[in-house]
Amino acid sequence: MTAPAALPPPWTVSAEPFDSPEAWDLLREYYTEVADRYYELHEGRRSTASEIEQGLAEYPSGHLAPPHGVLLVARYGGVAAGCAGVRLLDARTAELKQVFLRTARRGLGGAGGLLAAAETAAAGMGAERIRLDTRLDLVEAVALYRRHGYQEIAPYHDDPYSEIFFEKRIAPESGGERGTETSVRAGSRTGQGTPGGERRG
């Protein structure tokens, strides 16, 4: 498969196994942040270690693995700094999952480029549109999606923690999948989902 044109360093993004040590560390940080924000808003506390472990244990193990999914890891100067997942809901619809940048790397141009890389990956899997859900308290996420052309749509599932839904039309890639590595630029940061930021299934 052909790779998109490289963008300026120091950001790069590549597809990695969902259960690699670096990917798992990023997913744990992602889950912890969005869970903390939920519990602080609704219960005046942070999440507990057992809640985080339970949430991570309930993650579907194969939904971000080829051929119907991918986990992208962004690096800043070669060091893992963020992630984004994409999976196919059907032959023409992809879903964006678990978009996250570590705090120290926010505001440096990573999130918008990571979002673009996720859209490229979705197109490479044949998707014509990409959807997502998020929470209204994750105001940075909502702003990021709106800024990058995502339009609010009616709910496409009934998870009680998902409060707002978005979709963006993309052009499917012809001739197979794309390359697994490119550089990224633009943006802010985001998270999505349930108390731990993830809709099951």
PDB file of C-alpha atoms in Angstrom:
ATOM      1  CA  MET A   1       0.000   0.000   0.000  1.00  0.00           C
ATOM      2  CA  THR A   2       1.146   3.552  -0.726  1.00  0.00           C
ATOM      3  CA  ALA A   3       2.103   6.021   2.017  1.00  0.00           C
ATOM      4  CA  PRO A   4       0.807   9.612   2.119  1.00  0.00           C
ATOM      5  CA  ALA A   5       3.295  12.401   1.492  1.00  0.00           C
ATOM      6  CA  ALA A   6       5.452  13.057   4.543  1.00  0.00           C
ATOM      7  CA  LEU A   7       4.696  16.123   6.670  1.00  0.00           C
ATOM      8  CA  PRO A   8       7.273  18.097   8.620  1.00  0.00           C
ATOM      9  CA  PRO A   9       8.894  16.552  11.728  1.00  0.00           C
ATOM     10  CA  PRO A  10       9.170  16.175  14.658  1.00  0.00           C
ATOM     11  CA  TRP A  11       5.750  14.464  14.681  1.00  0.00           C
ATOM     12  CA  THR A  12       5.359  10.995  13.167  1.00  0.00           C
ATOM     13  CA  VAL A  13       2.562   8.449  13.408  1.00  0.00           C
ATOM     14  CA  SER A  14       2.579   4.716  12.716  1.00  0.00           C
ATOM     15  CA  ALA A  15       0.284   1.725  13.142  1.00  0.00           C
ATOM     16  CA  GLU A  16       1.176  -0.448  16.117  1.00  0.00           C
ATOM     17  CA  PRO A  17      -0.258  -3.507  17.880  1.00  0.00           C
ATOM     18  CA  PHE A  18      -3.020  -2.629  20.333  1.00  0.00           C
ATOM     19  CA  ASP A  19      -1.253  -4.567  23.092  1.00  0.00           C
ATOM     20  CA  SER A  20       2.280  -3.261  22.590  1.00  0.00           C
ATOM     21  CA  PRO A  21       3.788  -1.790  25.793  1.00  0.00           C
ATOM     22  CA  GLU A  22       3.834   1.790  24.488  1.00  0.00           C
ATOM     23  CA  ALA A  23       0.312   1.564  23.093  1.00  0.00           C
ATOM     24  CA  TRP A  24      -1.013   0.069  26.308  1.00  0.00           C
ATOM     25  CA  ASP A  25       0.620   2.822  28.397  1.00  0.00           C
ATOM     26  CA  LEU A  26      -1.042   5.455  26.204  1.00  0.00           C
ATOM     27  CA  LEU A  27      -4.431   3.757  26.431  1.00  0.00           C
ATOM     28  CA  ARG A  28      -4.129   3.554  30.221  1.00  0.00           C
ATOM     29  CA  GLU A  29      -3.343   7.273  30.434  1.00  0.00           C
ATOM     30  CA  TYR A  30      -6.217   8.045  28.084  1.00  0.00           C
ATOM     31  CA  TYR A  31      -8.675   5.973  30.068  1.00  0.00           C
ATOM     32  CA  THR A  32      -7.491   7.448  33.382  1.00  0.00           C
ATOM     33  CA  GLU A  33      -7.861  11.045  32.201  1.00  0.00           C
ATOM     34  CA  VAL A  34     -11.371  10.759  30.788  1.00  0.00           C
ATOM     35  CA  ALA A  35     -12.511   8.648  33.760  1.00  0.00           C
ATOM     36  CA  ASP A  36     -11.103  11.207  36.209  1.00  0.00           C
ATOM     37  CA  ARG A  37     -12.911  14.019  34.431  1.00  0.00           C
ATOM     38  CA  TYR A  38     -16.198  12.118  34.529  1.00  0.00           C
ATOM     39  CA  TYR A  39     -16.001  11.251  38.213  1.00  0.00           C
ATOM     40  CA  GLU A  40     -14.792  14.716  39.203  1.00  0.00           C
ATOM     41  CA  LEU A  41     -17.752  16.263  37.394  1.00  0.00           C
ATOM     42  CA  HIS A  42     -20.434  13.868  38.628  1.00  0.00           C
ATOM     43  CA  GLU A  43     -19.152  12.554  41.957  1.00  0.00           C
ATOM     44  CA  GLY A  44     -16.512  15.042  43.086  1.00  0.00           C
ATOM     45  CA  ARG A  45     -13.731  12.467  43.099  1.00  0.00           C
ATOM     46  CA  ARG A  46     -11.132  10.890  40.867  1.00  0.00           C
ATOM     47  CA  SER A  47     -11.298   7.362  39.534  1.00  0.00           C
ATOM     48  CA  THR A  48      -9.866   4.542  41.612  1.00  0.00           C
ATOM     49  CA  ALA A  49      -7.158   2.143  40.515  1.00  0.00           C
ATOM     50  CA  SER A  50      -9.648  -0.733  40.534  1.00  0.00           C
ATOM     51  CA  GLU A  51     -12.043   1.202  38.280  1.00  0.00           C
ATOM     52  CA  ILE A  52      -9.257   1.853  35.793  1.00  0.00           C
ATOM     53  CA  GLU A  53      -8.154  -1.778  35.810  1.00  0.00           C
ATOM     54  CA  GLN A  54     -11.731  -2.965  35.354  1.00  0.00           C
ATOM     55  CA  GLY A  55     -12.286  -0.579  32.470  1.00  0.00           C
ATOM     56  CA  LEU A  56      -9.092  -1.645  30.723  1.00  0.00           C
ATOM     57  CA  ALA A  57      -9.951  -5.316  31.197  1.00  0.00           C
ATOM     58  CA  GLU A  58     -13.279  -4.747  29.454  1.00  0.00           C
ATOM     59  CA  TYR A  59     -11.732  -3.252  26.305  1.00  0.00           C
ATOM     60  CA  PRO A  60     -12.457  -5.407  23.253  1.00  0.00           C
ATOM     61  CA  SER A  61      -9.150  -7.036  22.365  1.00  0.00           C
ATOM     62  CA  GLY A  62      -9.377  -7.169  18.589  1.00  0.00           C
ATOM     63  CA  HIS A  63     -11.362  -4.178  17.384  1.00  0.00           C
ATOM     64  CA  LEU A  64      -8.262  -2.067  16.634  1.00  0.00           C
ATOM     65  CA  ALA A  65      -6.406  -4.807  14.768  1.00  0.00           C
ATOM     66  CA  PRO A  66      -6.153  -5.439  11.004  1.00  0.00           C
ATOM     67  CA  PRO A  67      -7.877  -6.001   8.699  1.00  0.00           C
ATOM     68  CA  HIS A  68     -10.846  -4.089  10.135  1.00  0.00           C
ATOM     69  CA  GLY A  69      -9.121  -1.780  12.574  1.00  0.00           C
ATOM     70  CA  VAL A  70      -5.871  -0.051  13.475  1.00  0.00           C
ATOM     71  CA  LEU A  71      -4.252   1.726  16.406  1.00  0.00           C
ATOM     72  CA  LEU A  72      -2.055   4.680  15.462  1.00  0.00           C
ATOM     73  CA  VAL A  73       0.702   5.849  17.816  1.00  0.00           C
ATOM     74  CA  ALA A  74       2.026   9.387  17.420  1.00  0.00           C
ATOM     75  CA  ARG A  75       5.592  10.205  18.384  1.00  0.00           C
ATOM     76  CA  TYR A  76       7.188  13.554  19.050  1.00  0.00           C
ATOM     77  CA  GLY A  77      10.910  13.424  18.374  1.00  0.00           C
ATOM     78  CA  GLY A  78      10.711   9.627  18.406  1.00  0.00           C
ATOM     79  CA  VAL A  79       9.000   9.384  21.821  1.00  0.00           C
ATOM     80  CA  ALA A  80       5.440   8.035  22.084  1.00  0.00           C
ATOM     81  CA  ALA A  81       3.103  10.960  22.734  1.00  0.00           C
ATOM     82  CA  GLY A  82      -0.421  10.010  21.669  1.00  0.00           C
ATOM     83  CA  CYS A  83      -2.738   7.575  19.959  1.00  0.00           C
ATOM     84  CA  ALA A  84      -5.910   7.216  17.906  1.00  0.00           C
ATOM     85  CA  GLY A  85      -7.879   4.138  16.933  1.00  0.00           C
ATOM     86  CA  VAL A  86     -10.000   3.411  13.874  1.00  0.00           C
ATOM     87  CA  ARG A  87     -12.297   0.473  13.295  1.00  0.00           C
ATOM     88  CA  LEU A  88     -14.839  -0.426  10.643  1.00  0.00           C
ATOM     89  CA  LEU A  89     -18.481  -0.523  11.684  1.00  0.00           C
ATOM     90  CA  ASP A  90     -19.465  -1.716   8.221  1.00  0.00           C
ATOM     91  CA  ALA A  91     -17.888  -1.767   4.765  1.00  0.00           C
ATOM     92  CA  ARG A  92     -18.307   2.002   4.285  1.00  0.00           C
ATOM     93  CA  THR A  93     -18.376   3.365   7.845  1.00  0.00           C
ATOM     94  CA  ALA A  94     -15.405   3.723  10.184  1.00  0.00           C
ATOM     95  CA  GLU A  95     -15.422   4.780  13.823  1.00  0.00           C
ATOM     96  CA  LEU A  96     -12.803   6.927  15.556  1.00  0.00           C
ATOM     97  CA  LYS A  97     -11.721   5.700  18.986  1.00  0.00           C
ATOM     98  CA  GLN A  98      -9.438   6.725  21.848  1.00  0.00           C
ATOM     99  CA  VAL A  99      -7.849   9.910  20.493  1.00  0.00           C
ATOM    100  CA  PHE A 100      -5.320  11.111  23.052  1.00  0.00           C
ATOM    101  CA  LEU A 101      -2.172  13.196  23.490  1.00  0.00           C
ATOM    102  CA  ARG A 102      -0.031  13.258  26.585  1.00  0.00           C
ATOM    103  CA  THR A 103      -0.282  16.523  28.501  1.00  0.00           C
ATOM    104  CA  ALA A 104       3.317  17.580  27.857  1.00  0.00           C
ATOM    105  CA  ARG A 105       2.790  17.358  24.078  1.00  0.00           C
ATOM    106  CA  ARG A 106      -0.477  19.240  23.796  1.00  0.00           C
ATOM    107  CA  GLY A 107      -0.463  22.525  21.949  1.00  0.00           C
ATOM    108  CA  LEU A 108       2.463  21.412  19.786  1.00  0.00           C
ATOM    109  CA  GLY A 109       0.513  20.492  16.671  1.00  0.00           C
ATOM    110  CA  GLY A 110      -0.242  16.829  17.263  1.00  0.00           C
ATOM    111  CA  ALA A 111      -3.989  16.280  17.578  1.00  0.00           C
ATOM    112  CA  GLY A 112      -5.118  17.641  14.231  1.00  0.00           C
ATOM    113  CA  GLY A 113      -2.468  15.644  12.411  1.00  0.00           C
ATOM    114  CA  LEU A 114      -3.315  12.505  14.374  1.00  0.00           C
ATOM    115  CA  LEU A 115      -6.949  13.032  13.408  1.00  0.00           C
ATOM    116  CA  ALA A 116      -5.964  13.395   9.748  1.00  0.00           C
ATOM    117  CA  ALA A 117      -3.885  10.213   9.962  1.00  0.00           C
ATOM    118  CA  ALA A 118      -6.895   8.367  11.395  1.00  0.00           C
ATOM    119  CA  GLU A 119      -9.040   9.591   8.509  1.00  0.00           C
ATOM    120  CA  THR A 120      -6.380   8.400   6.062  1.00  0.00           C
ATOM    121  CA  ALA A 121      -6.379   4.987   7.731  1.00  0.00           C
ATOM    122  CA  ALA A 122     -10.174   4.811   7.527  1.00  0.00           C
ATOM    123  CA  ALA A 123     -10.089   5.694   3.839  1.00  0.00           C
ATOM    124  CA  GLY A 124      -7.448   3.017   3.319  1.00  0.00           C
ATOM    125  CA  MET A 125      -9.890   0.469   4.715  1.00  0.00           C
ATOM    126  CA  GLY A 126     -12.505   1.592   2.196  1.00  0.00           C
ATOM    127  CA  ALA A 127     -14.600   3.806   4.456  1.00  0.00           C
ATOM    128  CA  GLU A 128     -16.600   6.686   2.979  1.00  0.00           C
ATOM    129  CA  ARG A 129     -17.417   8.256   6.334  1.00  0.00           C
ATOM    130  CA  ILE A 130     -15.994   8.274   9.833  1.00  0.00           C
ATOM    131  CA  ARG A 131     -18.105   8.573  12.971  1.00  0.00           C
ATOM    132  CA  LEU A 132     -17.465   9.037  16.665  1.00  0.00           C
ATOM    133  CA  ASP A 133     -19.154   9.618  19.983  1.00  0.00           C
ATOM    134  CA  THR A 134     -17.945  11.705  22.893  1.00  0.00           C
ATOM    135  CA  ARG A 135     -19.110  13.439  26.072  1.00  0.00           C
ATOM    136  CA  LEU A 136     -20.203  17.049  26.338  1.00  0.00           C
ATOM    137  CA  ASP A 137     -17.827  17.735  29.229  1.00  0.00           C
ATOM    138  CA  LEU A 138     -14.875  16.916  26.956  1.00  0.00           C
ATOM    139  CA  VAL A 139     -15.106  20.378  25.455  1.00  0.00           C
ATOM    140  CA  GLU A 140     -11.669  20.216  23.817  1.00  0.00           C
ATOM    141  CA  ALA A 141     -12.734  17.110  21.904  1.00  0.00           C
ATOM    142  CA  VAL A 142     -15.976  18.670  20.714  1.00  0.00           C
ATOM    143  CA  ALA A 143     -14.140  21.793  19.557  1.00  0.00           C
ATOM    144  CA  LEU A 144     -11.459  19.763  17.768  1.00  0.00           C
ATOM    145  CA  TYR A 145     -13.974  17.723  15.814  1.00  0.00           C
ATOM    146  CA  ARG A 146     -16.003  20.755  14.798  1.00  0.00           C
ATOM    147  CA  ARG A 147     -12.845  22.570  13.733  1.00  0.00           C
ATOM    148  CA  HIS A 148     -11.852  19.683  11.483  1.00  0.00           C
ATOM    149  CA  GLY A 149     -15.122  19.379   9.624  1.00  0.00           C
ATOM    150  CA  TYR A 150     -17.097  16.892  11.692  1.00  0.00           C
ATOM    151  CA  GLN A 151     -20.863  17.451  11.696  1.00  0.00           C
ATOM    152  CA  GLU A 152     -23.175  16.544  14.529  1.00  0.00           C
ATOM    153  CA  ILE A 153     -25.483  13.618  13.725  1.00  0.00           C
ATOM    154  CA  ALA A 154     -28.234  11.632  15.418  1.00  0.00           C
ATOM    155  CA  PRO A 155     -27.052   8.916  17.838  1.00  0.00           C
ATOM    156  CA  TYR A 156     -25.997   5.698  16.123  1.00  0.00           C
ATOM    157  CA  HIS A 157     -25.934   3.656  19.337  1.00  0.00           C
ATOM    158  CA  ASP A 158     -27.492   3.958  22.801  1.00  0.00           C
ATOM    159  CA  ASP A 159     -24.591   3.923  25.229  1.00  0.00           C
ATOM    160  CA  PRO A 160     -25.730   6.154  28.118  1.00  0.00           C
ATOM    161  CA  TYR A 161     -22.329   7.840  28.484  1.00  0.00           C
ATOM    162  CA  SER A 162     -22.186   9.010  24.870  1.00  0.00           C
ATOM    163  CA  GLU A 163     -23.762  12.451  24.690  1.00  0.00           C
ATOM    164  CA  ILE A 164     -22.886  13.845  21.267  1.00  0.00           C
ATOM    165  CA  PHE A 165     -22.194  12.155  17.922  1.00  0.00           C
ATOM    166  CA  PHE A 166     -20.256  13.321  14.871  1.00  0.00           C
ATOM    167  CA  GLU A 167     -19.614  12.226  11.303  1.00  0.00           C
ATOM    168  CA  LYS A 168     -17.321  13.335   8.495  1.00  0.00           C
ATOM    169  CA  ARG A 169     -17.379  12.241   4.860  1.00  0.00           C
ATOM    170  CA  ILE A 170     -14.035  10.992   3.543  1.00  0.00           C
ATOM    171  CA  ALA A 171     -12.877   9.698   0.177  1.00  0.00           C
ATOM    172  CA  PRO A 172     -12.178   5.944   0.199  1.00  0.00           C
ATOM    173  CA  GLU A 173      -8.708   4.915  -0.926  1.00  0.00           C
ATOM    174  CA  SER A 174      -8.595   2.803  -4.060  1.00  0.00           C
ATOM    175  CA  GLY A 175      -6.048   0.075  -4.658  1.00  0.00           C
ATOM    176  CA  GLY A 176      -5.740  -1.329  -1.155  1.00  0.00           C
ATOM    177  CA  GLU A 177      -4.458  -0.102   2.180  1.00  0.00           C
ATOM    178  CA  ARG A 178      -2.145   2.834   2.752  1.00  0.00           C
ATOM    179  CA  GLY A 179       1.244   2.941   4.381  1.00  0.00           C
ATOM    180  CA  THR A 180       1.573   2.696   8.141  1.00  0.00           C
ATOM    181  CA  GLU A 181       3.792   5.684   8.800  1.00  0.00           C
ATOM    182  CA  THR A 182       3.577   9.380   8.063  1.00  0.00           C
ATOM    183  CA  SER A 183       4.221  12.661   9.839  1.00  0.00           C
ATOM    184  CA  VAL A 184       1.464  14.628  11.557  1.00  0.00           C
ATOM    185  CA  ARG A 185       0.727  18.286  12.223  1.00  0.00           C
ATOM    186  CA  ALA A 186      -1.996  20.679  13.475  1.00  0.00           C
ATOM    187  CA  GLY A 187      -4.477  20.513  16.269  1.00  0.00           C
ATOM    188  CA  SER A 188      -5.156  20.244  19.951  1.00  0.00           C
ATOM    189  CA  ARG A 189      -6.248  17.133  21.818  1.00  0.00           C
ATOM    190  CA  THR A 190      -9.291  15.040  22.574  1.00  0.00           C
ATOM    191  CA  GLY A 191     -10.784  12.069  24.330  1.00  0.00           C
ATOM    192  CA  GLN A 192     -14.134  10.339  24.077  1.00  0.00           C
ATOM    193  CA  GLY A 193     -16.617   7.886  25.495  1.00  0.00           C
ATOM    194  CA  THR A 194     -17.863   6.468  28.806  1.00  0.00           C
ATOM    195  CA  PRO A 195     -16.433   7.189  32.303  1.00  0.00           C
ATOM    196  CA  GLY A 196     -13.285   5.612  30.888  1.00  0.00           C
ATOM    197  CA  GLY A 197     -13.848   7.085  27.463  1.00  0.00           C
ATOM    198  CA  GLU A 198     -14.798   3.914  25.606  1.00  0.00           C
ATOM    199  CA  ARG A 199     -18.042   2.448  24.330  1.00  0.00           C
ATOM    200  CA  ARG A 200     -17.961  -1.317  24.612  1.00  0.00           C
ATOM    201  CA  GLY A 201     -18.318  -3.505  21.537  1.00  0.00           C
TER     202      GLY A 201
END
